[in-house]
C-alpha cells in the first residue's frame, strides 16, 4: 500500500505535537509550587543547608550545639538545642551571613 506525502506530513505533525505535549507535562512536573520546590530549587536549598551547617560547625562557640538546619526556597529554619541565649543569637547571625539565605526562622530552644 502506498502512503501519500500529505498523509506522511499529517502523521509527522501529530507526532511532533504529541512530543511537545509530553515535554510540557514533564517540565511542569519539575516546576515549583508554593509548598513544593522544583528540582533546581531543591539543589539550591541543599547547597544553602550544607553551607549553613558548615558555618555553624566551623564556629568554635557553636560546634557542640545540637542545631538542625532545614531550608526551603532560601528560608532557613534552625531548630534544636543550645546552651545559652548568646549561642542562639550567634547561630542566627552565622546563618544570616551565608550566601543565598533570604530569612532565618529561629526555632531553637535553650537546654
Tab-separated table of C-alpha atoms in Angstrom:
chain	number	residue	atom	x	y	z
A	1	UNK	CA	0.000	0.000	0.000
A	2	UNK	CA	1.343	3.443	-0.976
A	3	UNK	CA	1.043	6.330	1.516
A	4	UNK	CA	0.695	9.825	0.150
A	5	UNK	CA	3.084	12.607	1.029
A	6	UNK	CA	0.265	14.631	2.644
A	7	UNK	CA	-0.623	11.678	4.880
A	8	UNK	CA	3.016	11.308	5.998
A	9	UNK	CA	3.235	15.033	6.786
A	10	UNK	CA	-0.005	14.894	8.780
A	11	UNK	CA	1.296	11.899	10.761
A	12	UNK	CA	4.625	13.673	11.407
A	13	UNK	CA	2.763	16.775	12.554
A	14	UNK	CA	0.658	14.753	15.038
A	15	UNK	CA	3.775	13.023	16.325
A	16	UNK	CA	5.524	16.384	16.803
A	17	UNK	CA	2.521	17.765	18.710
A	18	UNK	CA	2.404	14.675	20.935
A	19	UNK	CA	6.105	15.008	21.734
A	20	UNK	CA	5.690	18.710	22.509
A	21	UNK	CA	2.754	17.976	24.821
A	22	UNK	CA	4.770	15.298	26.616
A	23	UNK	CA	7.681	17.715	27.075
A	24	UNK	CA	5.374	20.358	28.554
A	25	UNK	CA	3.938	17.841	31.012
A	26	UNK	CA	7.404	16.668	32.043
A	27	UNK	CA	8.643	20.209	32.591
A	28	UNK	CA	5.521	21.112	34.549
A	29	UNK	CA	6.325	18.227	36.889
A	30	UNK	CA	9.641	19.914	37.752
A	31	UNK	CA	8.104	23.331	38.371
A	32	UNK	CA	7.973	24.821	41.835
A	33	UNK	CA	4.763	25.495	43.724
A	34	UNK	CA	4.151	27.461	46.910
A	35	UNK	CA	4.713	24.423	49.107
A	36	UNK	CA	6.920	22.279	46.883
A	37	UNK	CA	10.175	23.099	45.138
A	38	UNK	CA	11.287	22.350	41.637
A	39	UNK	CA	14.451	20.356	41.033
A	40	UNK	CA	16.685	23.442	40.712
A	41	UNK	CA	15.315	24.993	43.898
A	42	UNK	CA	15.883	21.781	45.809
A	43	UNK	CA	19.531	21.695	44.784
A	44	UNK	CA	19.979	25.364	45.716
A	45	UNK	CA	18.461	24.730	49.147
A	46	UNK	CA	20.634	21.665	49.634
A	47	UNK	CA	23.724	23.800	48.997
A	48	UNK	CA	22.493	26.511	51.386
A	49	UNK	CA	21.805	23.908	54.084
A	50	UNK	CA	25.295	22.444	53.677
A	51	UNK	CA	26.899	25.892	53.853
A	52	UNK	CA	24.939	26.823	56.986
A	53	UNK	CA	25.843	23.548	58.708
A	54	UNK	CA	29.483	24.051	57.764
A	55	UNK	CA	29.454	27.628	59.095
A	56	UNK	CA	27.881	26.517	62.372
A	57	UNK	CA	30.318	23.625	62.822
A	58	UNK	CA	33.201	25.915	61.892
A	59	UNK	CA	32.398	28.301	64.739
A	60	UNK	CA	34.090	27.038	67.936
A	61	UNK	CA	31.323	28.515	70.115
A	62	UNK	CA	28.623	26.599	68.195
A	63	UNK	CA	30.425	23.346	67.397
A	64	UNK	CA	28.935	21.466	70.365
A	65	UNK	CA	25.412	22.793	69.908
A	66	UNK	CA	22.662	20.471	68.696
A	67	UNK	CA	21.336	22.624	65.854
A	68	UNK	CA	19.256	21.244	62.992
A	69	UNK	CA	19.093	23.134	59.698
A	70	UNK	CA	16.331	22.969	57.094
A	71	UNK	CA	16.000	25.200	54.039
A	72	UNK	CA	13.053	25.910	51.747
A	73	UNK	CA	13.348	28.499	48.966
A	74	UNK	CA	16.226	30.224	50.758
A	75	UNK	CA	14.382	30.419	54.090
A	76	UNK	CA	16.444	28.638	56.738
A	77	UNK	CA	14.861	27.139	59.836
A	78	UNK	CA	17.112	26.495	62.804
A	79	UNK	CA	15.858	24.073	65.445
A	80	UNK	CA	17.365	22.006	68.214
A	81	UNK	CA	19.067	22.945	71.459
A	82	UNK	CA	21.692	25.461	72.530
A	83	UNK	CA	23.207	26.191	75.934
A	84	UNK	CA	22.666	29.947	76.083
A	85	UNK	CA	20.876	32.895	74.535
A	86	UNK	CA	24.159	34.332	73.142
A	87	UNK	CA	24.842	30.974	71.473
A	88	UNK	CA	21.356	31.095	69.928
A	89	UNK	CA	21.911	34.644	68.651
A	90	UNK	CA	25.304	33.678	67.254
A	91	UNK	CA	23.798	30.753	65.322
A	92	UNK	CA	21.229	33.093	63.759
A	93	UNK	CA	23.936	35.650	62.876
A	94	UNK	CA	26.197	32.997	61.330
A	95	UNK	CA	23.261	31.695	59.285
A	96	UNK	CA	22.264	35.156	58.004
A	97	UNK	CA	25.777	35.660	56.616
A	98	UNK	CA	25.580	32.585	54.358
A	99	UNK	CA	25.077	33.461	50.697
A	100	UNK	CA	21.599	32.514	49.458
A	101	UNK	CA	19.851	32.779	52.832
A	102	UNK	CA	16.793	35.024	52.462
A	103	UNK	CA	15.498	34.718	56.026
A	104	UNK	CA	16.095	32.780	59.235
A	105	UNK	CA	13.442	31.200	61.440
A	106	UNK	CA	14.762	30.617	64.946
A	107	UNK	CA	13.017	27.612	66.483
A	108	UNK	CA	15.937	26.699	68.765
A	109	UNK	CA	15.395	26.057	72.453
A	110	UNK	CA	17.601	26.544	75.493
A	111	UNK	CA	18.771	23.377	77.296
